């Protein structure tokens, strides 16, 4: 008999292991420090070291969707494309009010807090944003749903919500 140097197939072969990210929480006092990028990079590293295919469950969290896209994840069919807008300090949306201050148009915002929205979501199809977020989510994520684009120049990025995301590794291996 001939002996073979080939290793036996691992029960943890890449063809049958997936790892899905469904969310992430960063302590309020640590937000804005880039930790979500670090956490996502660590998760991807674990996926690579364990031969797991990375993917994301249906994502309704705008900031996680943004980070996923920046790491090369591809939104799948369905979902909604919206603009995520970093709001300038002088674009004063008080999350405890139903209207922005200084005669700004109405916005859907969370109630019951004195903090300001850091990000806005805008879609020319406003209906596509209705019902996605509860008041609590808007408040805890410091997000406002805008009924128009801000007139001042703000950082804007097209993101995808209400859809799954696949990483190019999974797409290239044709496992999606």
Coordinates of N, CA and C in Angstrom, one line a residue:
X1 N 0.8 -1.2 0.0 CA 0.0 0.0 0.0 C 0.9 1.3 0.0
X2 N 0.3 2.2 -0.7 CA 1.0 3.5 -0.8 C 0.5 4.4 0.4
X3 N 1.4 5.1 1.0 CA 0.9 6.1 2.0 C 0.8 7.4 1.3
X4 N -0.1 8.2 1.8 CA -0.4 9.5 1.2 C -0.1 10.6 2.2
X5 N 0.5 11.6 1.7 CA 0.8 12.8 2.6 C -0.4 13.8 2.7
X6 N -1.4 13.5 1.9 CA -2.6 14.4 1.9 C -3.3 14.3 3.2
X7 N -3.6 15.4 3.8 CA -4.3 15.5 5.0 C -5.8 15.1 4.8
X8 N -6.4 14.5 5.8 CA -7.8 14.2 5.7 C -8.6 15.5 5.7
X9 N -9.7 15.5 4.9 CA -10.5 16.8 4.9 C -11.0 17.2 6.3
X10 N -10.8 18.4 6.6 CA -11.2 19.0 7.8 C -12.8 19.1 7.9
X11 N -13.3 18.7 9.1 CA -14.8 18.9 9.2 C -15.2 20.3 9.2
X12 N -14.2 21.2 9.4 CA -14.4 22.6 9.3 C -14.0 23.2 8.0
X13 N -14.4 22.6 6.9 CA -14.0 23.0 5.6 C -14.8 24.3 5.2
X14 N -14.1 25.1 4.4 CA -14.7 26.4 4.0 C -16.1 26.2 3.4
X15 N -16.3 25.1 2.7 CA -17.5 24.9 2.0 C -18.8 24.8 2.8
X16 N -18.6 24.7 4.1 CA -19.8 24.5 4.9 C -19.9 25.4 6.2
X17 N -19.0 26.4 6.2 CA -19.1 27.3 7.4 C -19.3 28.8 7.0
X18 N -20.3 29.4 7.6 CA -20.6 30.8 7.3 C -20.6 31.5 8.7
X19 N -20.2 32.7 8.7 CA -20.3 33.5 9.9 C -21.1 34.8 9.5
X20 N -22.2 35.1 10.2 CA -23.0 36.2 9.9 C -22.9 37.3 11.0
X21 N -22.8 38.5 10.6 CA -22.8 39.6 11.6 C -24.3 40.1 11.5
X22 N -24.8 40.3 12.7 CA -26.2 40.8 12.8 C -26.3 42.2 13.4
X23 N -25.3 42.6 14.1 CA -25.3 43.9 14.7 C -24.0 44.1 15.5
X24 N -24.0 45.3 16.1 CA -22.8 45.6 16.9 C -23.3 46.8 17.8
X25 N -22.8 46.8 19.0 CA -23.1 47.9 19.9 C -21.8 48.4 20.5
X26 N -21.6 49.7 20.4 CA -20.5 50.4 20.9 C -21.0 51.3 22.0
X27 N -20.4 51.3 23.2 CA -20.8 52.1 24.3 C -20.9 53.6 23.9
X28 N -21.9 54.3 24.3 CA -22.1 55.7 23.9 C -20.9 56.6 24.0
X29 N -20.2 56.4 25.1 CA -19.1 57.3 25.4 C -17.9 57.0 24.5
X30 N -17.9 55.8 23.8 CA -16.8 55.4 22.9 C -17.2 55.6 21.4
X31 N -18.4 56.0 21.1 CA -18.8 56.2 19.7 C -18.0 57.3 19.0
X32 N -17.8 57.1 17.7 CA -17.0 58.1 17.0 C -15.5 57.9 17.0
X33 N -15.1 56.8 17.6 CA -13.6 56.5 17.7 C -13.2 55.5 16.7
X34 N -14.1 55.1 15.8 CA -13.7 54.2 14.8 C -13.7 52.7 15.2
X35 N -14.3 52.4 16.4 CA -14.2 51.1 16.9 C -15.0 50.1 16.1
X36 N -16.1 50.5 15.4 CA -16.8 49.6 14.5 C -15.9 49.0 13.4
X37 N -15.0 49.8 12.9 CA -14.1 49.3 11.9 C -13.2 48.3 12.5
X38 N -12.7 48.5 13.7 CA -11.8 47.6 14.3 C -12.5 46.3 14.6
X39 N -13.7 46.4 15.1 CA -14.5 45.2 15.4 C -14.8 44.4 14.2
X40 N -15.1 45.1 13.1 CA -15.4 44.4 11.9 C -14.2 43.7 11.3
X41 N -13.0 44.4 11.4 CA -11.8 43.8 10.9 C -11.4 42.6 11.7
X42 N -11.6 42.6 13.0 CA -11.3 41.5 13.9 C -12.2 40.3 13.5
X43 N -13.5 40.6 13.3 CA -14.4 39.5 12.9 C -14.0 38.9 11.5
X44 N -13.6 39.8 10.6 CA -13.1 39.2 9.3 C -11.9 38.4 9.4
X45 N -11.0 38.8 10.3 CA -9.8 38.0 10.6 C -10.1 36.7 11.1
X46 N -11.1 36.6 12.1 CA -11.5 35.3 12.6 C -12.1 34.5 11.5
X47 N -12.9 35.1 10.6 CA -13.5 34.3 9.5 C -12.4 33.7 8.6
X48 N -11.4 34.5 8.3 CA -10.3 34.0 7.5 C -9.5 32.9 8.1
X49 N -9.2 33.1 9.4 CA -8.5 32.0 10.2 C -9.2 30.8 10.4
X50 N -10.6 30.8 10.4 CA -11.4 29.6 10.6 C -12.0 29.1 9.3
X51 N -11.6 29.7 8.1 CA -12.1 29.3 6.8 C -13.6 29.5 6.7
X52 N -14.2 30.5 7.4 CA -15.6 30.7 7.4 C -15.9 31.8 6.4
X53 N -17.0 31.7 5.7 CA -17.4 32.7 4.7 C -18.1 33.9 5.5
X54 N -17.7 35.1 5.4 CA -18.3 36.2 6.1 C -19.6 36.7 5.3
X55 N -20.6 37.0 6.0 CA -21.8 37.6 5.4 C -22.5 38.4 6.5
X56 N -23.5 39.2 6.1 CA -24.3 40.0 7.0 C -25.8 39.7 6.8
X57 N -26.4 39.6 8.0 CA -27.9 39.3 7.9 C -28.6 40.6 7.4
X58 N -29.9 40.5 7.2 CA -30.6 41.7 6.8 C -30.2 42.9 7.7
X59 N -29.7 43.9 7.1 CA -29.2 45.0 7.9 C -30.1 46.3 7.8
X60 N -30.5 46.7 8.9 CA -31.3 47.9 9.0 C -30.5 49.0 9.8
X61 N -29.3 48.7 10.1 CA -28.5 49.7 10.9 C -27.6 50.5 9.9
X62 N -27.9 51.7 9.7 CA -27.1 52.5 8.7 C -25.6 52.6 8.9
X63 N -25.2 52.7 10.1 CA -23.7 52.9 10.3 C -23.0 51.5 10.1
X64 N -23.6 50.4 10.4 CA -23.0 49.1 10.2 C -23.0 48.9 8.7
X65 N -24.1 49.2 8.0 CA -24.2 49.1 6.5 C -23.0 49.9 5.9
X66 N -22.8 51.1 6.4 CA -21.7 51.9 5.9 C -20.3 51.2 6.0
X67 N -20.1 50.7 7.2 CA -18.8 50.0 7.5 C -18.7 48.7 6.6
X68 N -19.8 48.0 6.5 CA -19.7 46.8 5.7 C -19.3 47.1 4.2
X69 N -20.0 48.1 3.7 CA -19.7 48.6 2.3 C -18.2 49.0 2.2
X70 N -17.7 49.7 3.2 CA -16.3 50.1 3.1 C -15.3 49.0 3.2
X71 N -15.8 47.9 3.8 CA -14.9 46.6 3.8 C -15.2 45.7 2.6
X72 N -15.9 46.2 1.6 CA -16.1 45.5 0.4 C -17.3 44.6 0.3
X73 N -18.1 44.6 1.3 CA -19.3 43.8 1.3 C -20.3 44.3 0.2
X74 N -21.0 43.4 -0.5 CA -21.8 43.8 -1.6 C -23.3 43.6 -1.1
X75 N -24.1 44.6 -1.2 CA -25.5 44.4 -0.9 C -26.2 43.5 -1.9
X76 N -27.1 42.6 -1.5 CA -27.7 41.7 -2.3 C -29.1 42.3 -2.8
X77 N -29.8 41.5 -3.6 CA -31.0 42.0 -4.2 C -32.0 42.4 -3.1
X78 N -32.8 43.4 -3.5 CA -33.9 43.9 -2.6 C -33.3 45.0 -1.8
X79 N -34.0 45.5 -0.8 CA -33.6 46.5 0.1 C -33.8 47.9 -0.5
X80 N -33.3 48.9 0.2 CA -33.5 50.3 -0.1 C -32.1 51.0 -0.1
X81 N -31.9 51.8 -1.2 CA -30.7 52.7 -1.2 C -31.1 54.0 -0.6
X82 N -30.3 54.5 0.3 CA -30.5 55.8 0.9 C -29.2 56.5 1.1
X83 N -29.3 57.8 1.3 CA -28.1 58.6 1.6 C -27.9 58.8 3.1
X84 N -26.7 58.4 3.5 CA -26.4 58.7 4.9 C -25.6 59.9 4.9
X85 N -26.0 60.9 5.7 CA -25.4 62.2 5.7 C -24.9 62.6 7.1
X86 N -23.6 62.9 7.2 CA -23.1 63.4 8.5 C -23.6 64.8 8.6
X87 N -24.3 65.1 9.7 CA -24.9 66.4 9.9 C -23.9 67.4 10.5
X88 N -23.8 68.6 10.0 CA -22.9 69.6 10.5 C -23.5 70.1 11.8
X89 N -22.6 70.6 12.7 CA -23.1 71.1 14.0 C -24.2 72.2 13.8
X90 N -24.1 73.0 12.8 CA -25.1 74.1 12.7 C -26.4 73.6 12.1
X91 N -26.5 72.4 11.7 CA -27.7 71.8 11.2 C -28.3 71.2 12.5
X92 N -29.1 72.0 13.2 CA -29.5 71.7 14.6 C -30.8 70.9 14.6
X93 N -30.7 69.6 14.7 CA -31.9 68.8 14.9 C -31.9 68.3 16.3
X94 N -32.8 68.7 17.1 CA -33.0 68.3 18.5 C -33.8 67.1 18.5
X95 N -33.3 66.0 19.0 CA -34.0 64.7 19.0 C -35.1 64.7 20.0
X96 N -35.3 65.7 20.8 CA -36.4 65.8 21.7 C -37.6 66.5 21.1
X97 N -37.4 67.1 19.9 CA -38.5 67.8 19.2 C -38.9 67.0 18.0
X98 N -40.0 67.4 17.4 CA -40.4 66.8 16.2 C -40.0 67.6 15.0
X99 N -39.4 68.8 15.2 CA -39.0 69.6 14.1 C -37.5 70.0 14.4
X100 N -36.8 70.3 13.3 CA -35.5 70.8 13.5 C -35.6 72.3 13.9
X101 N -34.6 72.8 14.5 CA -34.6 74.2 15.0 C -34.3 75.2 13.8
X102 N -34.4 76.4 14.1 CA -34.1 77.5 13.1 C -34.8 77.4 11.8
X103 N -36.1 77.1 11.9 CA -37.0 77.0 10.8 C -36.6 75.9 9.8
X104 N -35.9 74.9 10.2 CA -35.6 73.8 9.3 C -36.9 73.0 9.1
X105 N -37.1 72.3 8.0 CA -38.3 71.5 7.7 C -38.4 70.4 8.7
X106 N -39.6 69.8 8.7 CA -39.8 68.7 9.6 C -39.0 67.5 9.3
X107 N -38.7 66.7 10.4 CA -37.9 65.5 10.3 C -38.5 64.5 11.2
X108 N -38.4 63.2 10.9 CA -38.8 62.2 11.8 C -37.6 61.9 12.7
X109 N -37.7 62.1 14.0 CA -36.6 62.0 14.9 C -37.1 61.3 16.2
X110 N -36.2 60.8 17.0 CA -36.6 60.1 18.2 C -37.1 61.2 19.2
X111 N -37.8 60.8 20.2 CA -38.4 61.7 21.2 C -37.7 61.4 22.5
X112 N -37.7 62.4 23.4 CA -37.4 62.2 24.8 C -35.9 62.3 25.1
X113 N -35.1 63.0 24.4 CA -33.7 63.2 24.7 C -33.3 64.6 24.3
X114 N -32.2 65.0 24.9 CA -31.7 66.4 24.5 C -30.6 66.3 23.6
X115 N -30.2 65.1 23.1 CA -29.0 65.0 22.3 C -29.4 65.4 20.8
X116 N -28.4 65.7 20.0 CA -28.5 66.1 18.7 C -28.3 64.9 17.7
X117 N -28.9 64.9 16.6 CA -28.7 63.9 15.6 C -27.3 64.2 15.0
X118 N -26.5 63.1 14.8 CA -25.2 63.2 14.2 C -25.3 62.9 12.7
X119 N -26.3 62.0 12.4 CA -26.5 61.6 11.0 C -27.9 61.7 10.6
X120 N -28.1 62.0 9.3 CA -29.4 62.0 8.7 C -29.5 60.9 7.6
X121 N -30.7 60.5 7.4 CA -31.0 59.5 6.3 C -31.9 60.2 5.3
X122 N -31.6 60.2 4.0 CA -32.5 60.8 3.1 C -32.7 59.8 1.9
X123 N -33.9 59.8 1.4 CA -34.2 59.1 0.2 C -35.2 60.0 -0.6
X124 N -35.1 60.1 -1.9 CA -36.1 60.8 -2.7 C -37.4 60.1 -2.6
X125 N -37.4 58.9 -2.3 CA -38.6 58.1 -2.1 C -38.9 58.0 -0.6
X126 N -39.4 59.0 0.0 CA -39.5 59.0 1.5 C -40.3 57.8 2.0
X127 N -41.2 57.3 1.2 CA -41.9 56.1 1.7 C -41.0 55.0 2.0
X128 N -39.9 54.9 1.3 CA -38.9 53.8 1.5 C -38.3 53.8 2.9
X129 N -38.3 54.9 3.6 CA -37.8 55.0 5.0 C -38.9 54.9 6.1
X130 N -40.1 55.0 5.7 CA -41.2 55.0 6.7 C -41.3 53.6 7.3
X131 N -41.3 53.6 8.6 CA -41.5 52.3 9.3 C -40.2 51.5 9.5
X132 N -39.1 51.9 9.0 CA -37.9 51.1 9.2 C -37.4 51.3 10.6
X133 N -37.5 52.5 11.2 CA -36.9 52.7 12.4 C -37.9 53.2 13.5
X134 N -37.8 52.7 14.7 CA -38.6 53.1 15.8 C -38.0 54.4 16.3
X135 N -38.8 55.1 17.1 CA -38.3 56.4 17.7 C -37.1 56.1 18.6
X136 N -37.1 54.9 19.3 CA -36.0 54.5 20.2 C -34.8 54.3 19.4
X137 N -34.8 53.7 18.2 CA -33.7 53.4 17.4 C -33.1 54.8 16.9
X138 N -34.0 55.6 16.4 CA -33.5 56.9 15.9 C -32.8 57.7 17.0
X139 N -33.3 57.6 18.2 CA -32.8 58.3 19.4 C -31.4 57.7 19.8
X140 N -31.4 56.4 19.9 CA -30.1 55.8 20.4 C -29.0 55.8 19.4
X141 N -29.4 55.9 18.1 CA -28.4 55.9 17.0 C -28.0 57.3 16.6
X142 N -28.7 58.3 17.2 CA -28.5 59.7 16.9 C -28.7 60.0 15.4
X143 N -29.8 59.5 14.9 CA -30.1 59.6 13.5 C -31.4 60.3 13.3
X144 N -31.5 61.1 12.3 CA -32.8 61.8 11.9 C -33.1 61.3 10.5
X145 N -34.4 61.2 10.2 CA -34.8 60.9 8.8 C -35.2 62.3 8.2
X146 N -34.5 62.7 7.2 CA -34.7 64.0 6.6 C -35.7 64.0 5.4
X147 N -36.4 65.0 5.3 CA -37.4 65.1 4.2 C -36.8 65.9 3.0
X148 N -35.6 66.3 3.1 CA -34.9 67.0 2.0 C -33.4 66.9 2.3
X149 N -32.6 67.1 1.3 CA -31.1 67.1 1.5 C -30.7 68.5 2.1
X150 N -29.8 68.5 3.1 CA -29.3 69.7 3.6 C -28.7 70.6 2.5
X151 N -28.9 71.9 2.7 CA -28.4 72.9 1.7 C -26.9 73.0 1.8
X152 N -26.4 72.9 3.1 CA -25.0 73.0 3.3 C -24.3 71.7 2.9
X153 N -23.0 71.8 2.5 CA -22.3 70.7 2.1 C -22.0 69.8 3.3
X154 N -22.4 68.5 3.2 CA -22.1 67.6 4.2 C -21.6 66.3 3.6
X155 N -20.9 65.5 4.4 CA -20.4 64.2 3.9 C -21.6 63.3 3.7
X156 N -21.8 62.8 2.4 CA -22.9 62.0 2.0 C -22.4 60.7 1.4
X157 N -23.0 59.6 1.8 CA -22.7 58.3 1.2 C -23.9 57.5 0.9
X158 N -24.0 56.9 -0.2 CA -25.1 56.0 -0.6 C -24.9 54.7 0.2
X159 N -25.9 54.3 0.9 CA -25.8 53.0 1.7 C -27.1 52.2 1.3
X160 N -27.0 50.9 1.7 CA -28.2 50.0 1.4 C -28.7 49.5 2.8
X161 N -30.0 49.5 2.9 CA -30.7 49.0 4.1 C -31.7 47.9 3.7
X162 N -32.1 47.2 4.7 CA -33.2 46.1 4.5 C -32.7 45.1 3.4
X163 N -31.4 44.8 3.5 CA -30.9 43.8 2.6 C -29.7 43.0 3.2
X164 N -29.4 41.9 2.7 CA -28.2 41.1 3.2 C -27.0 41.6 2.5
X165 N -25.8 41.3 3.0 CA -24.6 41.6 2.4 C -23.7 40.4 2.3
X166 N -23.0 40.2 1.2 CA -22.1 39.2 1.0 C -20.7 39.8 0.8
X167 N -19.7 39.1 1.2 CA -18.3 39.5 1.0 C -17.8 38.9 -0.3
X168 N -16.9 39.7 -1.0 CA -16.4 39.2 -2.3 C -15.8 37.8 -2.2
X169 N -15.3 37.4 -1.1 CA -14.7 36.0 -0.9 C -15.8 35.0 -1.2
X170 N -17.0 35.2 -0.6 CA -18.1 34.3 -0.8 C -18.6 34.3 -2.3
X171 N -18.6 35.5 -2.8 CA -19.1 35.7 -4.2 C -18.2 35.0 -5.2
X172 N -16.9 35.2 -5.0 CA -15.9 34.5 -5.9 C -15.9 33.0 -5.8
X173 N -16.2 32.5 -4.6 CA -16.2 31.1 -4.4 C -17.6 30.5 -4.8
X174 N -18.5 31.4 -5.2 CA -19.8 31.0 -5.7 C -20.6 30.2 -4.7
X175 N -20.5 30.6 -3.4 CA -21.3 30.0 -2.4 C -22.5 30.7 -1.9
X176 N -22.8 31.8 -2.6 CA -24.0 32.6 -2.3 C -25.1 32.2 -3.2

